[in-house]
Tab-separated table of N, CA, C and O in Angstrom:
chain	number	residue	atom	x	y	z
A	1	MET	N	-13.149	-3.893	-34.308
A	1	MET	CA	-13.723	-2.739	-33.640
A	1	MET	C	-13.324	-2.756	-32.171
A	1	MET	O	-13.339	-3.793	-31.519
A	2	ALA	N	-12.994	-1.601	-31.671
A	2	ALA	CA	-12.556	-1.491	-30.278
A	2	ALA	C	-13.690	-1.815	-29.322
A	2	ALA	O	-14.843	-1.485	-29.562
A	3	GLY	N	-13.312	-2.470	-28.231
A	3	GLY	CA	-14.268	-2.740	-27.182
A	3	GLY	C	-14.420	-1.515	-26.292
A	3	GLY	O	-13.643	-0.565	-26.380
A	4	ARG	N	-15.422	-1.548	-25.446
A	4	ARG	CA	-15.679	-0.422	-24.554
A	4	ARG	C	-15.623	-0.910	-23.120
A	4	ARG	O	-16.182	-1.953	-22.788
A	5	ILE	N	-14.972	-0.113	-22.276
A	5	ILE	CA	-14.739	-0.484	-20.882
A	5	ILE	C	-15.437	0.515	-19.961
A	5	ILE	O	-15.393	1.728	-20.197
A	6	LEU	N	-16.038	0.001	-18.894
A	6	LEU	CA	-16.605	0.842	-17.844
A	6	LEU	C	-15.761	0.658	-16.589
A	6	LEU	O	-15.566	-0.465	-16.130
A	7	VAL	N	-15.253	1.765	-16.053
A	7	VAL	CA	-14.470	1.764	-14.815
A	7	VAL	C	-15.339	2.372	-13.715
A	7	VAL	O	-15.880	3.470	-13.880
A	8	LEU	N	-15.454	1.659	-12.592
A	8	LEU	CA	-16.202	2.148	-11.430
A	8	LEU	C	-15.303	2.121	-10.204
A	8	LEU	O	-14.769	1.073	-9.843
A	9	ASP	N	-15.131	3.275	-9.591
A	9	ASP	CA	-14.415	3.378	-8.319
A	9	ASP	C	-14.930	4.610	-7.604
A	9	ASP	O	-15.040	5.678	-8.211
A	10	ASP	N	-15.276	4.463	-6.319
A	10	ASP	CA	-15.805	5.603	-5.581
A	10	ASP	C	-14.743	6.655	-5.287
A	10	ASP	O	-15.068	7.788	-4.973
A	11	GLU	N	-13.479	6.284	-5.410
A	11	GLU	CA	-12.399	7.265	-5.278
A	11	GLU	C	-12.137	7.842	-6.662
A	11	GLU	O	-11.555	7.190	-7.532
A	12	GLU	N	-12.590	9.077	-6.861
A	12	GLU	CA	-12.534	9.685	-8.186
A	12	GLU	C	-11.117	9.714	-8.761
A	12	GLU	O	-10.914	9.443	-9.947
A	13	ASN	N	-10.122	10.017	-7.921
A	13	ASN	CA	-8.741	10.065	-8.415
A	13	ASN	C	-8.287	8.710	-8.944
A	13	ASN	O	-7.591	8.637	-9.961
A	14	TYR	N	-8.683	7.647	-8.266
A	14	TYR	CA	-8.290	6.302	-8.710
A	14	TYR	C	-9.006	5.946	-10.012
A	14	TYR	O	-8.401	5.399	-10.938
A	15	ALA	N	-10.300	6.265	-10.083
A	15	ALA	CA	-11.059	5.997	-11.311
A	15	ALA	C	-10.458	6.763	-12.486
A	15	ALA	O	-10.302	6.212	-13.584
A	16	GLU	N	-10.089	8.014	-12.260
A	16	GLU	CA	-9.474	8.815	-13.318
A	16	GLU	C	-8.113	8.256	-13.721
A	16	GLU	O	-7.762	8.270	-14.904
A	17	MET	N	-7.356	7.753	-12.751
A	17	MET	CA	-6.061	7.164	-13.054
A	17	MET	C	-6.234	5.930	-13.949
A	17	MET	O	-5.534	5.771	-14.957
A	18	LEU	N	-7.184	5.055	-13.593
A	18	LEU	CA	-7.428	3.863	-14.413
A	18	LEU	C	-7.917	4.249	-15.806
A	18	LEU	O	-7.464	3.692	-16.809
A	19	GLN	N	-8.828	5.201	-15.861
A	19	GLN	CA	-9.341	5.657	-17.147
A	19	GLN	C	-8.197	6.212	-18.008
A	19	GLN	O	-8.084	5.873	-19.187
A	20	GLY	N	-7.339	7.018	-17.414
A	20	GLY	CA	-6.213	7.589	-18.146
A	20	GLY	C	-5.245	6.519	-18.628
A	20	GLY	O	-4.790	6.554	-19.775
A	21	LEU	N	-4.939	5.566	-17.762
A	21	LEU	CA	-4.039	4.472	-18.129
A	21	LEU	C	-4.597	3.696	-19.320
A	21	LEU	O	-3.883	3.410	-20.290
A	22	LEU	N	-5.864	3.362	-19.253
A	22	LEU	CA	-6.482	2.594	-20.327
A	22	LEU	C	-6.568	3.407	-21.620
A	22	LEU	O	-6.330	2.880	-22.703
A	23	ARG	N	-6.879	4.683	-21.508
A	23	ARG	CA	-6.927	5.538	-22.700
A	23	ARG	C	-5.547	5.677	-23.342
A	23	ARG	O	-5.435	5.720	-24.559
A	24	GLU	N	-4.502	5.740	-22.509
A	24	GLU	CA	-3.136	5.806	-23.045
A	24	GLU	C	-2.815	4.575	-23.883
A	24	GLU	O	-1.961	4.631	-24.766
A	25	HIS	N	-3.494	3.473	-23.584
A	25	HIS	CA	-3.284	2.231	-24.324
A	25	HIS	C	-4.393	2.014	-25.357
A	25	HIS	O	-4.642	0.889	-25.785
A	26	ASN	N	-5.058	3.106	-25.722
A	26	ASN	CA	-6.022	3.147	-26.829
A	26	ASN	C	-7.320	2.377	-26.606
A	26	ASN	O	-7.903	1.846	-27.548
A	27	TYR	N	-7.765	2.345	-25.357
A	27	TYR	CA	-9.069	1.751	-25.067
A	27	TYR	C	-10.127	2.846	-24.965
A	27	TYR	O	-9.830	3.979	-24.561
A	28	LEU	N	-11.358	2.500	-25.339
A	28	LEU	CA	-12.504	3.386	-25.142
A	28	LEU	C	-12.997	3.154	-23.719
A	28	LEU	O	-13.375	2.026	-23.381
A	29	VAL	N	-12.976	4.189	-22.894
A	29	VAL	CA	-13.257	4.010	-21.469
A	29	VAL	C	-14.243	5.056	-20.966
A	29	VAL	O	-14.071	6.251	-21.197
A	30	ASP	N	-15.276	4.582	-20.266
A	30	ASP	CA	-16.186	5.446	-19.530
A	30	ASP	C	-15.923	5.216	-18.055
A	30	ASP	O	-15.441	4.158	-17.654
A	31	MET	N	-16.267	6.205	-17.253
A	31	MET	CA	-15.965	6.144	-15.830
A	31	MET	C	-17.202	6.515	-15.013
A	31	MET	O	-18.003	7.345	-15.441
A	32	ALA	N	-17.334	5.892	-13.860
A	32	ALA	CA	-18.371	6.244	-12.896
A	32	ALA	C	-17.757	6.188	-11.508
A	32	ALA	O	-16.840	5.402	-11.261
A	33	THR	N	-18.272	7.028	-10.613
A	33	THR	CA	-17.788	7.014	-9.235
A	33	THR	C	-18.871	6.551	-8.259
A	33	THR	O	-18.614	6.458	-7.064
A	34	ARG	N	-20.046	6.250	-8.795
A	34	ARG	CA	-21.134	5.736	-7.950
A	34	ARG	C	-21.767	4.537	-8.643
A	34	ARG	O	-22.064	4.593	-9.841
A	35	PRO	N	-21.974	3.449	-7.917
A	35	PRO	CA	-22.529	2.241	-8.527
A	35	PRO	C	-23.860	2.468	-9.241
A	35	PRO	O	-24.080	1.905	-10.313
A	36	GLU	N	-24.720	3.305	-8.676
A	36	GLU	CA	-26.018	3.524	-9.326
A	36	GLU	C	-25.850	4.215	-10.682
A	36	GLU	O	-26.606	3.960	-11.621
A	37	HIS	N	-24.838	5.073	-10.804
A	37	HIS	CA	-24.554	5.696	-12.106
A	37	HIS	C	-23.991	4.657	-13.080
A	37	HIS	O	-24.315	4.684	-14.274
A	38	ALA	N	-23.167	3.766	-12.573
A	38	ALA	CA	-22.608	2.711	-13.419
A	38	ALA	C	-23.710	1.782	-13.926
A	38	ALA	O	-23.694	1.380	-15.093
A	39	ILE	N	-24.683	1.463	-13.083
A	39	ILE	CA	-25.815	0.630	-13.510
A	39	ILE	C	-26.583	1.344	-14.618
A	39	ILE	O	-26.941	0.734	-15.630
A	40	ALA	N	-26.815	2.645	-14.459
A	40	ALA	CA	-27.514	3.415	-15.496
A	40	ALA	C	-26.738	3.376	-16.815
A	40	ALA	O	-27.335	3.257	-17.893
A	41	GLN	N	-25.414	3.467	-16.738
A	41	GLN	CA	-24.598	3.393	-17.949
A	41	GLN	C	-24.699	2.009	-18.589
A	41	GLN	O	-24.793	1.895	-19.809
A	42	LEU	N	-24.680	0.957	-17.757
A	42	LEU	CA	-24.814	-0.408	-18.275
A	42	LEU	C	-26.156	-0.614	-18.974
A	42	LEU	O	-26.256	-1.391	-19.922
A	43	GLU	N	-27.180	0.076	-18.501
A	43	GLU	CA	-28.505	-0.053	-19.110
A	43	GLU	C	-28.567	0.616	-20.479
A	43	GLU	O	-29.402	0.256	-21.308
A	44	LYS	N	-27.672	1.578	-20.733
A	44	LYS	CA	-27.690	2.330	-21.994
A	44	LYS	C	-26.644	1.860	-23.000
A	44	LYS	O	-26.846	1.994	-24.206
A	45	ILE	N	-25.517	1.356	-22.519
A	45	ILE	CA	-24.375	1.078	-23.382
A	45	ILE	C	-23.953	-0.378	-23.219
A	45	ILE	O	-23.902	-0.901	-22.104
A	46	ASN	N	-23.623	-1.019	-24.334
A	46	ASN	CA	-23.106	-2.387	-24.290
A	46	ASN	C	-21.599	-2.331	-24.076
A	46	ASN	O	-20.862	-1.938	-24.975
A	47	TYR	N	-21.163	-2.718	-22.911
A	47	TYR	CA	-19.737	-2.735	-22.586
A	47	TYR	C	-19.155	-4.120	-22.842
A	47	TYR	O	-19.863	-5.128	-22.790
A	48	ASP	N	-17.855	-4.137	-23.088
A	48	ASP	CA	-17.145	-5.386	-23.294
A	48	ASP	C	-16.407	-5.840	-22.043
A	48	ASP	O	-15.995	-6.987	-21.947
A	49	LEU	N	-16.241	-4.910	-21.088
A	49	LEU	CA	-15.517	-5.198	-19.849
A	49	LEU	C	-15.909	-4.174	-18.798
A	49	LEU	O	-16.054	-2.985	-19.109
A	50	VAL	N	-16.073	-4.648	-17.566
A	50	VAL	CA	-16.283	-3.754	-16.422
A	50	VAL	C	-15.138	-3.971	-15.446
A	50	VAL	O	-14.761	-5.107	-15.156
A	51	ILE	N	-14.587	-2.859	-14.956
A	51	ILE	CA	-13.545	-2.887	-13.928
A	51	ILE	C	-14.114	-2.118	-12.746
A	51	ILE	O	-14.424	-0.930	-12.869
A	52	SER	N	-14.266	-2.784	-11.615
A	52	SER	CA	-14.929	-2.167	-10.471
A	52	SER	C	-14.128	-2.337	-9.192
A	52	SER	O	-13.543	-3.392	-8.951
A	53	ASP	N	-14.166	-1.298	-8.375
A	53	ASP	CA	-13.648	-1.381	-7.019
A	53	ASP	C	-14.551	-2.328	-6.230
A	53	ASP	O	-15.719	-2.539	-6.591
A	54	TYR	N	-14.038	-2.899	-5.154
A	54	TYR	CA	-14.864	-3.759	-4.313
A	54	TYR	C	-15.471	-2.988	-3.147
A	54	TYR	O	-16.667	-3.030	-2.908
A	55	LYS	N	-14.635	-2.276	-2.410
A	55	LYS	CA	-15.084	-1.576	-1.209
A	55	LYS	C	-15.631	-0.201	-1.590
A	55	LYS	O	-14.878	0.708	-1.936
A	56	MET	N	-16.963	-0.067	-1.553
A	56	MET	CA	-17.617	1.205	-1.848
A	56	MET	C	-18.796	1.366	-0.903
A	56	MET	O	-19.408	0.374	-0.506
A	57	PRO	N	-19.126	2.607	-0.572
A	57	PRO	CA	-20.302	2.817	0.274
A	57	PRO	C	-21.588	2.561	-0.525
A	57	PRO	O	-21.573	2.552	-1.751
A	58	VAL	N	-22.650	2.333	0.155
A	58	VAL	CA	-23.991	2.107	-0.387
A	58	VAL	C	-24.105	0.739	-1.063
A	58	VAL	O	-24.878	-0.098	-0.650
A	59	MET	N	-23.328	0.492	-2.113
A	59	MET	CA	-23.366	-0.782	-2.846
A	59	MET	C	-21.925	-1.237	-3.049
A	59	MET	O	-21.138	-0.542	-3.685
A	60	ASP	N	-21.565	-2.395	-2.495
A	60	ASP	CA	-20.188	-2.860	-2.687
A	60	ASP	C	-20.040	-3.526	-4.051
A	60	ASP	O	-21.003	-3.667	-4.809
A	61	GLY	N	-18.824	-3.919	-4.369
A	61	GLY	CA	-18.546	-4.512	-5.664
A	61	GLY	C	-19.331	-5.784	-5.937
A	61	GLY	O	-19.715	-6.049	-7.078
A	62	ALA	N	-19.591	-6.575	-4.899
A	62	ALA	CA	-20.370	-7.802	-5.071
A	62	ALA	C	-21.811	-7.482	-5.448
A	62	ALA	O	-22.393	-8.116	-6.335
A	63	ASP	N	-22.397	-6.502	-4.775
A	63	ASP	CA	-23.773	-6.108	-5.103
A	63	ASP	C	-23.849	-5.523	-6.514
A	63	ASP	O	-24.791	-5.788	-7.261
A	64	PHE	N	-22.839	-4.736	-6.869
A	64	PHE	CA	-22.790	-4.175	-8.216
A	64	PHE	C	-22.638	-5.293	-9.252
A	64	PHE	O	-23.309	-5.297	-10.285
A	65	LEU	N	-21.778	-6.260	-8.967
A	65	LEU	CA	-21.594	-7.409	-9.859
A	65	LEU	C	-22.916	-8.148	-10.055
A	65	LEU	O	-23.273	-8.509	-11.178
A	66	LYS	N	-23.655	-8.346	-8.968
A	66	LYS	CA	-24.944	-9.038	-9.050
A	66	LYS	C	-25.901	-8.298	-9.978
A	66	LYS	O	-26.546	-8.896	-10.832
A	67	ARG	N	-25.975	-6.979	-9.830
A	67	ARG	CA	-26.848	-6.162	-10.699
A	67	ARG	C	-26.373	-6.201	-12.149
A	67	ARG	O	-27.175	-6.313	-13.072
A	68	ALA	N	-25.066	-6.111	-12.349
A	68	ALA	CA	-24.513	-6.145	-13.706
A	68	ALA	C	-24.798	-7.494	-14.359
A	68	ALA	O	-25.121	-7.564	-15.551
A	69	ARG	N	-24.685	-8.578	-13.598
A	69	ARG	CA	-24.931	-9.920	-14.119
A	69	ARG	C	-26.398	-10.094	-14.543
A	69	ARG	O	-26.707	-10.880	-15.433
A	70	GLN	N	-27.321	-9.385	-13.880
A	70	GLN	CA	-28.724	-9.441	-14.282
A	70	GLN	C	-28.901	-8.852	-15.680
A	70	GLN	O	-29.728	-9.322	-16.461
A	71	LEU	N	-28.120	-7.839	-15.998
A	71	LEU	CA	-28.191	-7.198	-17.316
A	71	LEU	C	-27.394	-7.959	-18.367
A	71	LEU	O	-27.834	-8.121	-19.504
A	72	TYR	N	-26.199	-8.405	-17.997
A	72	TYR	CA	-25.282	-9.068	-18.920
A	72	TYR	C	-24.622	-10.250	-18.217
A	72	TYR	O	-23.564	-10.104	-17.606
A	73	PRO	N	-25.217	-11.428	-18.316
A	73	PRO	CA	-24.697	-12.596	-17.580
A	73	PRO	C	-23.254	-12.971	-17.913
A	73	PRO	O	-22.564	-13.530	-17.072
A	74	ASP	N	-22.802	-12.677	-19.126
A	74	ASP	CA	-21.468	-13.117	-19.539
A	74	ASP	C	-20.449	-11.992	-19.647
A	74	ASP	O	-19.349	-12.203	-20.160
A	75	LEU	N	-20.777	-10.812	-19.185
A	75	LEU	CA	-19.876	-9.662	-19.283
A	75	LEU	C	-18.628	-9.885	-18.434
A	75	LEU	O	-18.731	-10.151	-17.231
A	76	PRO	N	-17.429	-9.806	-19.028
A	76	PRO	CA	-16.206	-9.929	-18.221
A	76	PRO	C	-16.155	-8.831	-17.162
A	76	PRO	O	-16.463	-7.670	-17.444
A	77	PHE	N	-15.765	-9.219	-15.963
A	77	PHE	CA	-15.857	-8.323	-14.807
A	77	PHE	C	-14.601	-8.486	-13.954
A	77	PHE	O	-14.363	-9.564	-13.418
A	78	ILE	N	-13.807	-7.428	-13.857
A	78	ILE	CA	-12.603	-7.433	-13.022
A	78	ILE	C	-12.895	-6.626	-11.764
A	78	ILE	O	-13.250	-5.452	-11.849
A	79	LEU	N	-12.761	-7.261	-10.615
A	79	LEU	CA	-12.891	-6.568	-9.333
A	79	LEU	C	-11.502	-6.211	-8.838
A	79	LEU	O	-10.589	-7.040	-8.870
A	80	VAL	N	-11.364	-4.969	-8.377
A	80	VAL	CA	-10.093	-4.478	-7.859
A	80	VAL	C	-10.319	-4.074	-6.413
A	80	VAL	O	-11.284	-3.375	-6.108
A	81	SER	N	-9.426	-4.505	-5.525
A	81	SER	CA	-9.624	-4.172	-4.121
A	81	SER	C	-8.301	-4.087	-3.379
A	81	SER	O	-7.346	-4.799	-3.712
A	82	GLY	N	-8.285	-3.223	-2.384
A	82	GLY	CA	-7.117	-3.118	-1.522
A	82	GLY	C	-7.001	-4.318	-0.597
A	82	GLY	O	-5.942	-4.901	-0.434
A	83	LEU	N	-8.096	-4.713	-0.011
A	83	LEU	CA	-8.112	-5.845	0.917
A	83	LEU	C	-9.425	-6.589	0.792
A	83	LEU	O	-10.485	-6.014	0.981
A	84	MET	N	-9.340	-7.869	0.450
A	84	MET	CA	-10.534	-8.714	0.448
A	84	MET	C	-10.227	-9.929	1.302
A	84	MET	O	-9.174	-10.543	1.159
A	85	ASN	N	-11.158	-10.273	2.182
A	85	ASN	CA	-10.953	-11.467	3.002
A	85	ASN	C	-11.491	-12.697	2.272
A	85	ASN	O	-12.154	-12.588	1.231
A	86	THR	N	-11.215	-13.860	2.811
A	86	THR	CA	-11.598	-15.108	2.145
A	86	THR	C	-13.108	-15.217	1.911
A	86	THR	O	-13.517	-15.575	0.801
A	87	PRO	N	-13.967	-14.897	2.879
A	87	PRO	CA	-15.411	-14.989	2.604
A	87	PRO	C	-15.846	-14.064	1.458
A	87	PRO	O	-16.704	-14.442	0.654
A	88	GLU	N	-15.243	-12.893	1.353
A	88	GLU	CA	-15.586	-11.980	0.249
A	88	GLU	C	-15.138	-12.565	-1.090
A	88	GLU	O	-15.869	-12.493	-2.083
A	89	LEU	N	-13.948	-13.151	-1.116
A	89	LEU	CA	-13.449	-13.767	-2.345
A	89	LEU	C	-14.337	-14.938	-2.775
A	89	LEU	O	-14.648	-15.091	-3.957
A	90	VAL	N	-14.762	-15.740	-1.819
A	90	VAL	CA	-15.642	-16.868	-2.125
A	90	VAL	C	-16.973	-16.353	-2.654
A	90	VAL	O	-17.516	-16.885	-3.639
A	91	LYS	N	-17.492	-15.302	-2.034
A	91	LYS	CA	-18.772	-14.720	-2.459
A	91	LYS	C	-18.719	-14.290	-3.923
A	91	LYS	O	-19.590	-14.648	-4.710
A	92	VAL	N	-17.702	-13.530	-4.303
A	92	VAL	CA	-17.629	-13.049	-5.684
A	92	VAL	C	-17.273	-14.177	-6.653
A	92	VAL	O	-17.719	-14.172	-7.798
A	93	ALA	N	-16.510	-15.159	-6.192
A	93	ALA	CA	-16.205	-16.312	-7.048
A	93	ALA	C	-17.493	-17.064	-7.381
A	93	ALA	O	-17.699	-17.497	-8.517
A	94	ASN	N	-18.368	-17.206	-6.405
A	94	ASN	CA	-19.648	-17.874	-6.613
A	94	ASN	C	-20.584	-17.072	-7.511
A	94	ASN	O	-21.560	-17.608	-8.029
A	95	MET	N	-20.286	-15.798	-7.683
A	95	MET	CA	-21.081	-14.934	-8.562
A	95	MET	C	-20.437	-14.841	-9.948
A	95	MET	O	-20.823	-14.020	-10.761
A	96	SER	N	-19.443	-15.650	-10.182
A	96	SER	CA	-18.759	-15.711	-11.479
A	96	SER	C	-18.002	-14.440	-11.842
A	96	SER	O	-17.996	-14.025	-12.998
A	97	VAL	N	-17.353	-13.847	-10.848
A	97	VAL	CA	-16.472	-12.731	-11.185
A	97	VAL	C	-15.383	-13.291	-12.099
A	97	VAL	O	-14.945	-14.430	-11.946
A	98	THR	N	-14.957	-12.517	-13.073
A	98	THR	CA	-13.972	-12.996	-14.032
A	98	THR	C	-12.571	-13.013	-13.427
A	98	THR	O	-11.803	-13.955	-13.608
A	99	LEU	N	-12.252	-11.958	-12.673
A	99	LEU	CA	-10.907	-11.816	-12.133
A	99	LEU	C	-10.940	-10.877	-10.939
A	99	LEU	O	-11.687	-9.892	-10.942
A	100	VAL	N	-10.127	-11.159	-9.936
A	100	VAL	CA	-9.937	-10.258	-8.800
A	100	VAL	C	-8.470	-9.848	-8.784
A	100	VAL	O	-7.588	-10.709	-8.843
A	101	MET	N	-8.221	-8.543	-8.709
A	101	MET	CA	-6.850	-8.033	-8.635
A	101	MET	C	-6.731	-7.135	-7.416
A	101	MET	O	-7.674	-6.432	-7.061
A	102	GLU	N	-5.559	-7.181	-6.788
A	102	GLU	CA	-5.323	-6.375	-5.585
A	102	GLU	C	-4.684	-5.040	-5.920
A	102	GLU	O	-3.882	-4.944	-6.845
A	103	LYS	N	-5.108	-4.024	-5.146
A	103	LYS	CA	-4.447	-2.719	-5.203
A	103	LYS	C	-3.228	-2.795	-4.296
A	103	LYS	O	-3.298	-3.430	-3.248
A	104	PRO	N	-2.141	-2.155	-4.618
A	104	PRO	CA	-1.915	-1.428	-5.868
A	104	PRO	C	-1.756	-2.405	-7.023
A	104	PRO	O	-1.197	-3.500	-6.868
A	105	LEU	N	-2.276	-2.010	-8.170
A	105	LEU	CA	-2.247	-2.869	-9.348
A	105	LEU	C	-0.846	-3.002	-9.924
A	105	LEU	O	-0.091	-2.028	-9.973
A	106	ASP	N	-0.540	-4.184	-10.374
A	106	ASP	CA	0.634	-4.417	-11.211
A	106	ASP	C	0.188	-3.994	-12.605
A	106	ASP	O	-0.608	-4.683	-13.249
A	107	THR	N	0.650	-2.842	-13.064
A	107	THR	CA	0.148	-2.236	-14.298
A	107	THR	C	0.289	-3.171	-15.499
A	107	THR	O	-0.652	-3.316	-16.284
A	108	ALA	N	1.435	-3.803	-15.650
A	108	ALA	CA	1.649	-4.685	-16.798
A	108	ALA	C	0.676	-5.863	-16.767
A	108	ALA	O	0.064	-6.199	-17.789
A	109	ALA	N	0.518	-6.485	-15.611
A	109	ALA	CA	-0.409	-7.612	-15.490
A	109	ALA	C	-1.845	-7.151	-15.742
A	109	ALA	O	-2.613	-7.833	-16.433
A	110	PHE	N	-2.197	-5.991	-15.197
A	110	PHE	CA	-3.536	-5.436	-15.392
A	110	PHE	C	-3.824	-5.242	-16.881
A	110	PHE	O	-4.853	-5.677	-17.391
A	111	LEU	N	-2.906	-4.603	-17.591
A	111	LEU	CA	-3.100	-4.350	-19.016
A	111	LEU	C	-3.159	-5.652	-19.814
A	111	LEU	O	-3.933	-5.754	-20.781
A	112	ASN	N	-2.386	-6.647	-19.418
A	112	ASN	CA	-2.456	-7.950	-20.080
A	112	ASN	C	-3.826	-8.586	-19.907
A	112	ASN	O	-4.379	-9.163	-20.849
A	113	HIS	N	-4.386	-8.482	-18.714
A	113	HIS	CA	-5.725	-9.032	-18.469
A	113	HIS	C	-6.775	-8.269	-19.266
A	113	HIS	O	-7.659	-8.876	-19.866
A	114	VAL	N	-6.687	-6.958	-19.279
A	114	VAL	CA	-7.644	-6.152	-20.038
A	114	VAL	C	-7.612	-6.568	-21.510
A	114	VAL	O	-8.656	-6.734	-22.146
A	115	ALA	N	-6.422	-6.772	-22.054
A	115	ALA	CA	-6.268	-7.147	-23.466
A	115	ALA	C	-6.913	-8.505	-23.769
A	115	ALA	O	-7.305	-8.764	-24.908
A	116	ARG	N	-7.056	-9.361	-22.763
A	116	ARG	CA	-7.729	-10.656	-22.965
A	116	ARG	C	-9.210	-10.481	-23.253
A	116	ARG	O	-9.833	-11.310	-23.917
A	117	PHE	N	-9.793	-9.404	-22.730
A	117	PHE	CA	-11.243	-9.224	-22.793
A	117	PHE	C	-11.705	-8.123	-23.740
A	117	PHE	O	-12.884	-8.048	-24.060
A	118	CYS	N	-10.793	-7.278	-24.148
A	118	CYS	CA	-11.215	-6.074	-24.856
A	118	CYS	C	-10.149	-5.665	-25.871
A	118	CYS	O	-8.958	-5.677	-25.558
A	119	ASP	N	-10.577	-5.289	-27.064
A	119	ASP	CA	-9.646	-4.820	-28.083
A	119	ASP	C	-9.436	-3.320	-27.966
A	119	ASP	O	-10.391	-2.568	-27.752
A	120	ALA	N	-8.188	-2.905	-28.147
A	120	ALA	CA	-7.878	-1.475	-28.190
A	120	ALA	C	-8.325	-0.915	-29.534
A	120	ALA	O	-8.598	-1.656	-30.481
A	121	MET	N	-8.394	0.409	-29.609
A	121	MET	CA	-8.771	1.056	-30.860
A	121	MET	C	-7.684	0.869	-31.908
A	121	MET	O	-6.496	0.944	-31.598
A	122	SER	N	-8.110	0.668	-33.124
A	122	SER	CA	-7.178	0.589	-34.236
A	122	SER	C	-6.731	2.010	-34.587
A	122	SER	O	-7.316	2.996	-34.135
A	123	VAL	N	-5.712	2.110	-35.414
A	123	VAL	CA	-5.222	3.418	-35.867
A	123	VAL	C	-6.361	4.168	-36.584
A	123	VAL	O	-6.541	5.368	-36.387
A	124	GLU	N	-7.139	3.443	-37.367
A	124	GLU	CA	-8.254	4.062	-38.095
A	124	GLU	C	-9.308	4.597	-37.138
A	124	GLU	O	-9.850	5.688	-37.317
A	125	GLU	N	-9.614	3.813	-36.091
A	125	GLU	CA	-10.603	4.264	-35.097
A	125	GLU	C	-10.100	5.482	-34.337
A	125	GLU	O	-10.856	6.403	-34.054
A	126	GLN	N	-8.809	5.497	-34.009
A	126	GLN	CA	-8.227	6.641	-33.315
A	126	GLN	C	-8.312	7.894	-34.189
A	126	GLN	O	-8.593	8.976	-33.695
A	127	ALA	N	-8.069	7.734	-35.482
A	127	ALA	CA	-8.110	8.873	-36.406
A	127	ALA	C	-9.514	9.443	-36.530
A	127	ALA	O	-9.686	10.643	-36.758
A	128	GLY	N	-10.534	8.588	-36.330
A	128	GLY	CA	-11.908	9.025	-36.441
A	128	GLY	C	-12.451	9.746	-35.215
A	128	GLY	O	-13.544	10.289	-35.241
A	129	LEU	N	-11.696	9.777	-34.144
A	129	LEU	CA	-12.164	10.443	-32.917
A	129	LEU	C	-12.122	11.944	-33.013
A	129	LEU	O	-11.358	12.580	-33.571
């Protein structure tokens, strides 16, 4: 059975790009552009992977990770960021972030990492959509 991915990025165009890329590779993907909406989605849906931006207003990726970990301690979590300094990297590492990737993403590497945590839809699942 296909896994489900939640993408969070406050830049709607970037979130849509990631969602589109993942859907092209047959993943089930939901998207949010505000951390509080993503938390609400996490409370309703069991996700297999979360991909989140780091730099966001109101709640940064570390704060979002902390909230997500309260709901799902073992949920794989990929943080994506344009620029993270060493103290920020240490902070999220101590919070058990699964992976940190820099923008712009290396698409092939990104998709390889996603495949480690989440199964794409089978042909049968795609036909049922």
